[in-house]
Short mmCIF file of C-alpha atoms (C1' of nucleotides) in Angstrom, two decimals:
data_model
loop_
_atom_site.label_atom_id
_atom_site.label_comp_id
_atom_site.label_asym_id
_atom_site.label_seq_id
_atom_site.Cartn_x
_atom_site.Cartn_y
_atom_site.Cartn_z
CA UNK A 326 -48.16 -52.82 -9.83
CA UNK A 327 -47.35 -50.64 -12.86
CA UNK A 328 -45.64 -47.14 -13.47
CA UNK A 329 -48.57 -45.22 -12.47
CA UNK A 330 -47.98 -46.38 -9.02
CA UNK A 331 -44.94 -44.80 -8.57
CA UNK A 332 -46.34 -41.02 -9.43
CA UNK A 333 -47.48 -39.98 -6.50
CA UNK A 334 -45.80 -38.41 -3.67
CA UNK A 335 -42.83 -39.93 -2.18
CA UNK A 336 -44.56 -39.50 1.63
CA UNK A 337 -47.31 -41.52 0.10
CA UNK A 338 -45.29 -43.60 -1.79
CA UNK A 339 -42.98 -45.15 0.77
CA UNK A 340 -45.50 -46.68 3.28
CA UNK A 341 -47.11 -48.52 0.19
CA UNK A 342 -43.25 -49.79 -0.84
CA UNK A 343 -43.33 -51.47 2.90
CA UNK A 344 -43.81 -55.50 2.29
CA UNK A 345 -43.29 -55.85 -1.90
CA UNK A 346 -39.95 -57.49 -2.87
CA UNK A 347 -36.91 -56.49 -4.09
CA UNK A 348 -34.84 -58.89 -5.99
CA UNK A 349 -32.03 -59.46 -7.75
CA UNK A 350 -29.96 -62.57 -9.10
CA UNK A 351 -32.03 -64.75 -7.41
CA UNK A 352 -31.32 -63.04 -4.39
CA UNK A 353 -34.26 -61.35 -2.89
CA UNK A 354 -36.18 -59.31 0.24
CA UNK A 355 -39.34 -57.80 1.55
CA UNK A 356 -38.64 -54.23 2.13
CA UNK A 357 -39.63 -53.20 5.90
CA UNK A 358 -38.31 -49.82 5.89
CA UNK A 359 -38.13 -46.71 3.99
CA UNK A 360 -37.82 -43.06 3.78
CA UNK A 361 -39.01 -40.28 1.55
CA UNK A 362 -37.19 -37.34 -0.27
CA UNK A 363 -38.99 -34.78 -1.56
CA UNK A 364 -36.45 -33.43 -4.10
CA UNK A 365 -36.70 -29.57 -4.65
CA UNK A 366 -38.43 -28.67 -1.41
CA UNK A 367 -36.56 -31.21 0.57
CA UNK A 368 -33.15 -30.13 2.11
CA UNK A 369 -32.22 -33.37 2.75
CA UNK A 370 -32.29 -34.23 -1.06
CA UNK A 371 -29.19 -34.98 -2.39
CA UNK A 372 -31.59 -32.82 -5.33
CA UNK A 373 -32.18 -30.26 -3.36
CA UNK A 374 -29.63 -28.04 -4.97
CA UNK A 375 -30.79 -29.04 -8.39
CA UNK A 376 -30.07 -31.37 -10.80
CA UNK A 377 -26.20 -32.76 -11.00
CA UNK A 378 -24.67 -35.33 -13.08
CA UNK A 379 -24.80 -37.90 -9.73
CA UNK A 380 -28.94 -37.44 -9.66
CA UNK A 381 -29.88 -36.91 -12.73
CA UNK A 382 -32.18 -40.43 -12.22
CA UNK A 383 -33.85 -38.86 -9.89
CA UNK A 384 -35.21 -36.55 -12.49
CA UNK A 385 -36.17 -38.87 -14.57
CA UNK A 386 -38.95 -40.73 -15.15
CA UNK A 387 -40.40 -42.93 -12.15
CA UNK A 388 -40.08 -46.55 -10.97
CA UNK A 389 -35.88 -46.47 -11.96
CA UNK A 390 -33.10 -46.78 -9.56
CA UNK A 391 -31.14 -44.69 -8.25
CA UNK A 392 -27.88 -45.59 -6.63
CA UNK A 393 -25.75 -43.24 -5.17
CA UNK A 394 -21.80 -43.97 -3.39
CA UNK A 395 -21.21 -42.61 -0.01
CA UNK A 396 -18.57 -42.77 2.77
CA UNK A 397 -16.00 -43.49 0.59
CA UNK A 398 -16.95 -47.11 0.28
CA UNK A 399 -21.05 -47.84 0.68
CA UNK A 400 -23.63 -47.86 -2.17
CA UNK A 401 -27.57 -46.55 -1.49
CA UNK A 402 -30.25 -47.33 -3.16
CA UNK A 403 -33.53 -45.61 -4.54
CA UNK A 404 -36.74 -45.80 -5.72
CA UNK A 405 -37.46 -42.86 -7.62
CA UNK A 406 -40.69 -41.99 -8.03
CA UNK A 407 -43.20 -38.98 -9.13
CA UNK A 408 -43.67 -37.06 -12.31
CA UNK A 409 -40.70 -36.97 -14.73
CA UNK A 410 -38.84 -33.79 -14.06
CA UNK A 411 -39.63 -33.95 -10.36
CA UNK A 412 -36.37 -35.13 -8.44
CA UNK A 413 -38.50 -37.24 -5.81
CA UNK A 414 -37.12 -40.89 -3.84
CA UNK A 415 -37.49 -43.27 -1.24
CA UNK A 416 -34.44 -44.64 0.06
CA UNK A 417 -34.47 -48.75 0.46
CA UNK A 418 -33.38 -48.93 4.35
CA UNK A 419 -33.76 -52.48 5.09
CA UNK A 420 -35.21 -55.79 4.20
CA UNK A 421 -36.66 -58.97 5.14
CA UNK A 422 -34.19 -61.90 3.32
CA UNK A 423 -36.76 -64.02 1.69
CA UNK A 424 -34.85 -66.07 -0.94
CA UNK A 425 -30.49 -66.45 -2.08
CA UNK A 426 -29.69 -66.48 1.44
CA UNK A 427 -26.39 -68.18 1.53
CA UNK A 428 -25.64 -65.75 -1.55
CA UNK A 429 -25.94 -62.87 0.89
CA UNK A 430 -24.63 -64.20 3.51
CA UNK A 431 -21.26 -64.88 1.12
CA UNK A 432 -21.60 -61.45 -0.12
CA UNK A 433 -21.49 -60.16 3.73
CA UNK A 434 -19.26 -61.80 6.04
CA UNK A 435 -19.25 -59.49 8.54
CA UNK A 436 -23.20 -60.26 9.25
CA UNK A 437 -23.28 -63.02 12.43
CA UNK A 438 -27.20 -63.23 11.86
CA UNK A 439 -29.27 -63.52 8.88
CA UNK A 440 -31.22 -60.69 10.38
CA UNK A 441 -28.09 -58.54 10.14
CA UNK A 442 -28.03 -58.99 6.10
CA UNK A 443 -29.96 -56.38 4.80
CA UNK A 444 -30.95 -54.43 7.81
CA UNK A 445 -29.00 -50.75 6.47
CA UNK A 446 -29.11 -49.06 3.43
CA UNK A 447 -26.06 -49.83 2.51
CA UNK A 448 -25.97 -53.41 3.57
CA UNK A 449 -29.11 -54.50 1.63
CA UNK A 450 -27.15 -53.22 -0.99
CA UNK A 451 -24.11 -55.25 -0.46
CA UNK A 452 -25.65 -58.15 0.18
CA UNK A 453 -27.70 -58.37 -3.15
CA UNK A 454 -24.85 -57.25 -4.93
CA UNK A 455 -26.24 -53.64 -6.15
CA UNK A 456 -23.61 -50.79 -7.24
CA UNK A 457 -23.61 -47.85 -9.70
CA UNK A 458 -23.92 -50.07 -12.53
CA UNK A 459 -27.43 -50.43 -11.67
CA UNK A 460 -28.13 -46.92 -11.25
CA UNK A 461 -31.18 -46.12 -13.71
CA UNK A 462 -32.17 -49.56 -13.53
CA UNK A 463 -36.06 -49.77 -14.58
CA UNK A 464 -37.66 -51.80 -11.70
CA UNK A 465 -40.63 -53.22 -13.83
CA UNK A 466 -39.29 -54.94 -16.40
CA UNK A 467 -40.19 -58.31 -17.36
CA UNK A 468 -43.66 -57.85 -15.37
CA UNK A 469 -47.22 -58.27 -17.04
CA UNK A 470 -48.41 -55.03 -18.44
CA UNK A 471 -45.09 -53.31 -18.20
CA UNK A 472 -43.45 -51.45 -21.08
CA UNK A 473 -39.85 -51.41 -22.15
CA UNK A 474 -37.31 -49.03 -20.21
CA UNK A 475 -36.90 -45.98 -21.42
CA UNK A 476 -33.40 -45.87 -19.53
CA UNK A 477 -31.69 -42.62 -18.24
CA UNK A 478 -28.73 -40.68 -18.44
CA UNK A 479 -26.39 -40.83 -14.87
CA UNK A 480 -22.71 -40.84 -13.85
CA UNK A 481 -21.77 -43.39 -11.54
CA UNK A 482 -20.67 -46.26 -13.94
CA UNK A 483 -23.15 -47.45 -16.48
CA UNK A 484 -26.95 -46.58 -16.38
CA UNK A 485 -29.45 -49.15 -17.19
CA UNK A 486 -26.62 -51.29 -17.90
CA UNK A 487 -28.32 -54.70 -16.58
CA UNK A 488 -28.98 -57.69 -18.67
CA UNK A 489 -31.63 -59.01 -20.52
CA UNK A 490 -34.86 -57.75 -18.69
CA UNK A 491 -37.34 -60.25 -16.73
CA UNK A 492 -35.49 -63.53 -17.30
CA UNK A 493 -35.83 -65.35 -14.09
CA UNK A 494 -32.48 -65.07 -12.07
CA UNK A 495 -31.12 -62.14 -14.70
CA UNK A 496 -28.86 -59.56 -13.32
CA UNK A 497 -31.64 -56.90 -13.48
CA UNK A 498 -32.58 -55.48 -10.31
CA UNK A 499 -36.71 -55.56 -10.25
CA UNK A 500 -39.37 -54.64 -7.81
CA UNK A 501 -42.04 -57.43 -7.01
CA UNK A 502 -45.62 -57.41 -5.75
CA UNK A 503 -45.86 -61.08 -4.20
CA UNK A 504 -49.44 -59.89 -3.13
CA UNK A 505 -48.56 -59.23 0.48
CA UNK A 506 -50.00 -55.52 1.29
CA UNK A 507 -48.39 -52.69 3.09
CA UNK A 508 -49.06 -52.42 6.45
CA UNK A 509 -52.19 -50.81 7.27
CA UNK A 510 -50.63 -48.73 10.20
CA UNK A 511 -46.70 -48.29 9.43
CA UNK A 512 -44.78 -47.52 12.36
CA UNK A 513 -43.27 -43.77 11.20
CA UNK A 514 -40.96 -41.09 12.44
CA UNK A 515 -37.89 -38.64 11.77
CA UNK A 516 -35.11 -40.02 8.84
CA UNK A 517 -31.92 -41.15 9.95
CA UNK A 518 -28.59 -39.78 9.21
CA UNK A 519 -28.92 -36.85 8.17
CA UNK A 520 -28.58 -33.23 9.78
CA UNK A 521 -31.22 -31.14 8.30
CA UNK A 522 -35.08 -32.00 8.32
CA UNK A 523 -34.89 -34.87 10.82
CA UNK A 524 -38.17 -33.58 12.50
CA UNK A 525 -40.17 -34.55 9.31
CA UNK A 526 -41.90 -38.12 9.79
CA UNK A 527 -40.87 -39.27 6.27
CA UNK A 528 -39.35 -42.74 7.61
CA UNK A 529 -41.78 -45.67 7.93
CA UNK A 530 -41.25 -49.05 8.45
CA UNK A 531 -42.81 -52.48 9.53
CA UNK A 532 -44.27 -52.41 13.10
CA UNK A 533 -42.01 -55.29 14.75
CA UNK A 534 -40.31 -56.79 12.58
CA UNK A 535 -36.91 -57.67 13.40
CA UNK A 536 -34.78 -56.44 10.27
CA UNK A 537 -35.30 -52.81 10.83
CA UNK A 538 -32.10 -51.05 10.73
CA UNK A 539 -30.68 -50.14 14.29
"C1'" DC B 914 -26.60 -54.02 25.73
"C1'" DT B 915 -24.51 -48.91 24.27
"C1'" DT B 916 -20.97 -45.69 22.81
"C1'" DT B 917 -17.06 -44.24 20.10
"C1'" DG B 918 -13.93 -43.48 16.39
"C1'" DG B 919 -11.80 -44.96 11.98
"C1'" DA B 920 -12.20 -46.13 7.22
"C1'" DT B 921 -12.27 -43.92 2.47
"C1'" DC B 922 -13.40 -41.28 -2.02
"C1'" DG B 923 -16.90 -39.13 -5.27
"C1'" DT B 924 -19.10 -34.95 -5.45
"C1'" DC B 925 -19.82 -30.21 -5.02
"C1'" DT B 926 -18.11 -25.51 -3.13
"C1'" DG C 93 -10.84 -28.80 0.67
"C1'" DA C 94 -14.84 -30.50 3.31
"C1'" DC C 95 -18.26 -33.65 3.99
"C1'" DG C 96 -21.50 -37.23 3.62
"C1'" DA C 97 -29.26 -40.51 3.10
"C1'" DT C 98 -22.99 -45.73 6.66
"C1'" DC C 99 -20.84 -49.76 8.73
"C1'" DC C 100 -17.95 -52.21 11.81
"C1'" DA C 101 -14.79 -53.45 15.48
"C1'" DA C 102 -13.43 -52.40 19.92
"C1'" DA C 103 -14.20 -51.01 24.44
"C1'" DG C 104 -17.04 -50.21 28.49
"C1'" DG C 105 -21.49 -51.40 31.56
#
DNA sequence: CTTTGGATCGTCT
DNA sequence: GACGATCCAAAGG
Protein backbone atom coordinates (compact mmCIF):
# COMPACT_ATOMS: atom_id res chain seq x y z
CA UNK A 1 0.00 0.00 0.00
CA UNK A 2 1.72 3.31 -0.89
CA UNK A 3 0.56 6.87 -2.11
CA UNK A 4 0.06 5.84 -5.56
CA UNK A 5 -2.82 3.86 -4.40
CA UNK A 6 -4.76 6.52 -3.35
CA UNK A 7 -4.73 8.47 -6.98
CA UNK A 8 -7.27 7.08 -8.58
CA UNK A 9 -10.84 7.80 -8.54
CA UNK A 10 -12.68 7.96 -5.39
CA UNK A 11 -15.61 5.40 -7.01
CA UNK A 12 -12.67 3.14 -7.52
CA UNK A 13 -11.02 3.93 -4.59
CA UNK A 14 -13.58 3.16 -1.91
CA UNK A 15 -14.46 -0.53 -2.69
CA UNK A 16 -10.60 -1.26 -2.48
CA UNK A 17 -10.59 0.78 1.18
CA UNK A 18 -13.34 -2.08 2.22
CA UNK A 19 -11.35 -4.66 4.72
CA UNK A 20 -7.71 -2.63 5.43
CA UNK A 21 -7.46 -1.18 8.97
CA UNK A 22 -7.72 1.89 10.48
CA UNK A 23 -5.98 2.51 13.67
CA UNK A 24 -5.19 4.70 16.11
CA UNK A 25 -3.71 4.60 19.80
CA UNK A 26 -3.81 1.15 19.81
CA UNK A 27 -7.27 1.28 19.06
CA UNK A 28 -8.14 -0.15 15.74
CA UNK A 29 -10.90 -1.47 12.87
CA UNK A 30 -11.47 -3.05 9.54
CA UNK A 31 -13.36 -0.61 7.52
CA UNK A 32 -16.69 -2.31 6.01
CA UNK A 33 -18.21 0.66 4.59
CA UNK A 34 -17.58 3.64 2.59
CA UNK A 35 -18.66 6.26 0.25
CA UNK A 36 -17.17 8.35 -2.49
CA UNK A 37 -17.11 12.18 -3.21
CA UNK A 38 -16.17 13.31 -6.27
CA UNK A 39 -15.22 16.92 -5.35
CA UNK A 40 -15.87 19.48 -8.21
CA UNK A 41 -18.43 17.49 -10.15
CA UNK A 42 -20.01 16.10 -7.08
CA UNK A 43 -22.88 18.16 -5.44
CA UNK A 44 -22.73 16.37 -2.51
CA UNK A 45 -19.06 17.54 -1.88
CA UNK A 46 -18.69 19.58 0.89
CA UNK A 47 -15.97 20.86 -2.28
CA UNK A 48 -18.32 21.22 -4.54
CA UNK A 49 -18.47 24.94 -4.23
CA UNK A 50 -14.73 25.18 -4.29
CA UNK A 51 -12.10 25.26 -2.10
CA UNK A 52 -12.79 26.83 1.64
CA UNK A 53 -10.65 27.09 4.58
CA UNK A 54 -12.76 23.82 6.21
CA UNK A 55 -11.56 21.54 2.94
CA UNK A 56 -8.69 22.73 1.96
CA UNK A 57 -7.24 18.83 2.77
CA UNK A 58 -9.24 17.73 0.43
CA UNK A 59 -7.21 19.58 -2.10
CA UNK A 60 -4.31 18.47 -1.12
CA UNK A 61 -2.26 15.85 -1.78
CA UNK A 62 -3.72 12.16 -1.34
CA UNK A 63 -3.72 9.50 1.40
CA UNK A 64 -4.29 12.58 4.36
CA UNK A 65 -7.27 12.97 6.51
CA UNK A 66 -9.75 14.91 6.41
CA UNK A 67 -12.01 15.57 9.33
CA UNK A 68 -14.77 17.71 9.18
CA UNK A 69 -17.45 18.83 12.47
CA UNK A 70 -21.08 18.49 11.87
CA UNK A 71 -24.38 18.72 13.81
CA UNK A 72 -23.09 20.85 16.19
CA UNK A 73 -21.34 18.10 18.05
CA UNK A 74 -20.07 14.93 15.63
CA UNK A 75 -16.67 14.66 13.87
CA UNK A 76 -16.36 12.77 10.12
CA UNK A 77 -13.72 11.40 8.79
CA UNK A 78 -11.93 11.13 5.28
CA UNK A 79 -9.74 9.59 3.14
CA UNK A 80 -8.75 11.91 0.61
CA UNK A 81 -7.57 10.67 -2.29
CA UNK A 82 -6.70 11.57 -6.17
CA UNK A 83 -4.34 13.98 -7.78
CA UNK A 84 -3.23 16.98 -5.68
CA UNK A 85 -5.47 19.85 -6.59
CA UNK A 86 -8.42 17.54 -7.12
CA UNK A 87 -10.86 17.89 -4.01
CA UNK A 88 -11.79 14.02 -4.10
CA UNK A 89 -12.84 11.61 -0.61
CA UNK A 90 -14.26 8.66 0.74
CA UNK A 91 -16.01 9.05 3.85
CA UNK A 92 -15.05 6.22 6.69
CA UNK A 93 -18.80 4.96 7.52
CA UNK A 94 -18.19 2.12 9.72
CA UNK A 95 -15.87 -0.46 11.02
CA UNK A 96 -15.20 -3.82 12.19
CA UNK A 97 -13.48 -3.33 16.05
CA UNK A 98 -10.50 -5.51 15.73
CA UNK A 99 -8.17 -4.43 18.58
CA UNK A 100 -8.51 -1.47 21.98
CA UNK A 101 -11.89 -2.63 22.51
CA UNK A 102 -12.54 -1.74 26.04
CA UNK A 103 -10.85 1.71 24.94
CA UNK A 104 -13.82 2.23 22.66
CA UNK A 105 -16.16 0.98 24.47
CA UNK A 106 -14.97 3.71 27.41
CA UNK A 107 -14.85 6.27 24.79
CA UNK A 108 -18.71 5.37 23.87
CA UNK A 109 -20.98 4.62 26.56
CA UNK A 110 -23.94 4.95 24.90
CA UNK A 111 -22.99 1.70 22.61
CA UNK A 112 -24.89 -1.59 24.42
CA UNK A 113 -23.00 -3.87 21.78
CA UNK A 114 -19.55 -3.94 20.57
CA UNK A 115 -21.13 -4.03 17.17
CA UNK A 116 -22.66 -0.62 17.90
CA UNK A 117 -18.96 1.01 18.34
CA UNK A 118 -17.99 2.10 15.17
CA UNK A 119 -20.94 1.33 13.03
CA UNK A 120 -21.58 5.51 11.87
CA UNK A 121 -19.39 7.93 10.67
CA UNK A 122 -19.37 9.74 13.40
CA UNK A 123 -19.20 7.01 15.96
CA UNK A 124 -16.06 5.30 14.52
CA UNK A 125 -14.82 8.53 15.09
CA UNK A 126 -15.67 8.85 18.66
CA UNK A 127 -14.80 5.75 19.58
CA UNK A 128 -11.08 5.90 18.34
CA UNK A 129 -10.82 9.20 19.63
CA UNK A 130 -10.42 11.22 16.14
CA UNK A 131 -11.25 15.16 16.04
CA UNK A 132 -10.01 18.17 14.03
CA UNK A 133 -6.70 17.89 15.43
CA UNK A 134 -6.16 15.10 13.15
CA UNK A 135 -7.41 16.72 10.19
CA UNK A 136 -4.45 16.50 7.50
CA UNK A 137 -3.18 13.62 9.20
CA UNK A 138 -0.87 11.59 6.60
CA UNK A 139 -2.23 7.96 6.82
CA UNK A 140 1.11 6.22 5.74
CA UNK A 141 3.49 7.14 7.95
CA UNK A 142 5.72 4.89 9.69
CA UNK A 143 4.99 2.12 6.85
CA UNK A 144 7.80 0.45 4.64
CA UNK A 145 8.41 2.44 1.55
CA UNK A 146 6.53 5.46 2.71
CA UNK A 147 7.93 8.99 2.64
CA UNK A 148 7.64 11.73 5.20
CA UNK A 149 4.31 13.90 5.31
CA UNK A 150 4.27 16.67 3.49
CA UNK A 151 1.38 18.01 5.87
CA UNK A 152 -1.38 20.53 4.78
CA UNK A 153 -2.83 23.67 5.55
CA UNK A 154 -6.73 23.36 7.24
CA UNK A 155 -8.88 25.13 9.85
CA UNK A 156 -10.43 23.01 12.26
CA UNK A 157 -7.76 22.96 15.11
CA UNK A 158 -4.30 21.86 14.22
CA UNK A 159 -3.38 20.04 10.90
CA UNK A 160 -0.99 17.24 10.93
CA UNK A 161 -0.64 17.94 14.47
CA UNK A 162 -0.15 14.11 15.62
CA UNK A 163 2.88 12.76 17.28
CA UNK A 164 5.84 11.15 16.36
CA UNK A 165 4.91 9.13 13.14
CA UNK A 166 4.81 5.10 13.07
CA UNK A 167 5.73 4.40 16.69
CA UNK A 168 3.58 1.54 17.67
CA UNK A 169 0.57 2.83 19.82
CA UNK A 170 1.50 6.76 18.79
CA UNK A 171 -1.30 9.16 18.56
CA UNK A 172 -1.07 9.22 14.72
CA UNK A 173 -4.01 8.08 12.98
CA UNK A 174 -2.64 5.48 10.09
CA UNK A 175 -4.19 3.30 7.50
CA UNK A 176 -3.10 -0.50 7.54
CA UNK A 177 -3.01 -3.26 4.94
CA UNK A 178 -3.13 -6.48 7.31
CA UNK A 179 -3.25 -8.41 3.89
CA UNK A 180 -6.95 -9.12 3.98
CA UNK A 181 -8.36 -8.01 0.34
CA UNK A 182 -11.40 -6.06 -0.53
CA UNK A 183 -14.23 -7.85 -1.28
CA UNK A 184 -14.41 -9.12 -4.64
CA UNK A 185 -18.19 -8.20 -5.05
CA UNK A 186 -18.99 -5.14 -2.54
CA UNK A 187 -22.48 -4.84 -1.78
CA UNK A 188 -23.16 -0.98 -3.30
CA UNK A 189 -25.89 1.57 -3.55
CA UNK A 190 -27.11 5.34 -3.06
CA UNK A 191 -25.03 7.51 -0.06
CA UNK A 192 -26.73 8.23 2.99
CA UNK A 193 -27.64 11.50 4.42
CA UNK A 194 -27.54 13.64 2.16
CA UNK A 195 -30.23 15.42 -0.17
CA UNK A 196 -28.69 15.83 -3.48
CA UNK A 197 -27.13 12.90 -5.63
CA UNK A 198 -28.49 10.02 -3.55
CA UNK A 199 -29.27 8.05 -6.83
CA UNK A 200 -25.47 7.69 -7.50
CA UNK A 201 -24.16 4.12 -6.25
CA UNK A 202 -21.04 5.65 -4.63
CA UNK A 203 -21.64 3.75 -1.15
CA UNK A 204 -20.16 0.24 -0.84
CA UNK A 205 -19.72 -1.83 1.90
CA UNK A 206 -19.06 -5.49 3.17
CA UNK A 207 -21.75 -8.00 2.00
CA UNK A 208 -23.06 -9.22 5.59
CA UNK A 209 -21.23 -8.13 7.90
CA UNK A 210 -22.83 -6.98 10.93
CA UNK A 211 -21.18 -3.43 11.65
CA UNK A 212 -22.65 -1.69 8.73
CA UNK A 213 -24.20 1.43 9.78
CA UNK A 214 -28.13 1.24 10.08
C1' DC B 1 -38.41 -4.05 15.46
C1' DT B 2 -39.45 1.17 13.40
C1' DT B 3 -40.38 6.08 13.71
C1' DT B 4 -39.76 10.66 15.54
C1' DG B 5 -37.79 14.79 17.32
C1' DG B 6 -34.13 17.19 19.97
C1' DA B 7 -29.41 18.42 20.60
C1' DT B 8 -25.88 21.99 19.12
C1' DC B 9 -22.37 25.07 16.55
C1' DG B 10 -18.98 25.80 12.62
C1' DT B 11 -19.41 27.21 8.13
C1' DC B 12 -21.06 29.60 4.28
C1' DT B 13 -24.81 32.77 2.16
C1' DG C 1 -29.58 33.36 9.58
C1' DA C 2 -30.03 28.60 7.86
C1' DC C 3 -28.47 24.17 7.61
C1' DG C 4 -25.90 20.07 7.82
C1' DA C 5 -21.77 13.45 4.58
C1' DT C 6 -25.38 12.32 12.64
C1' DC C 7 -26.66 10.10 16.95
C1' DC C 8 -29.59 8.87 20.67
C1' DA C 9 -33.52 8.31 23.71
C1' DA C 10 -38.24 7.75 23.85
C1' DA C 11 -42.43 6.07 22.23
C1' DG C 12 -45.31 2.96 19.56
C1' DG C 13 -46.14 -1.95 17.15
Amino acid sequence: MNRDDFMGDPVDVAPWLLNKVLERAGRAGRIVEVEAYKGAVDPASHAYRGQTARTAVMFGPPAHLYVYFTYGMHWCANVVCGPEGQAAAVLIRALAPLRGLEEMRRARPAARRDRDLCNGPAKLCQALGITGADNGTYLLSGLAGAAGSAGAAGSAGAPGAAGSAGAPGSAAVRLLDDGTPPPGRPAQGGRIGIRVATEEPWRFWVAGEECVSR
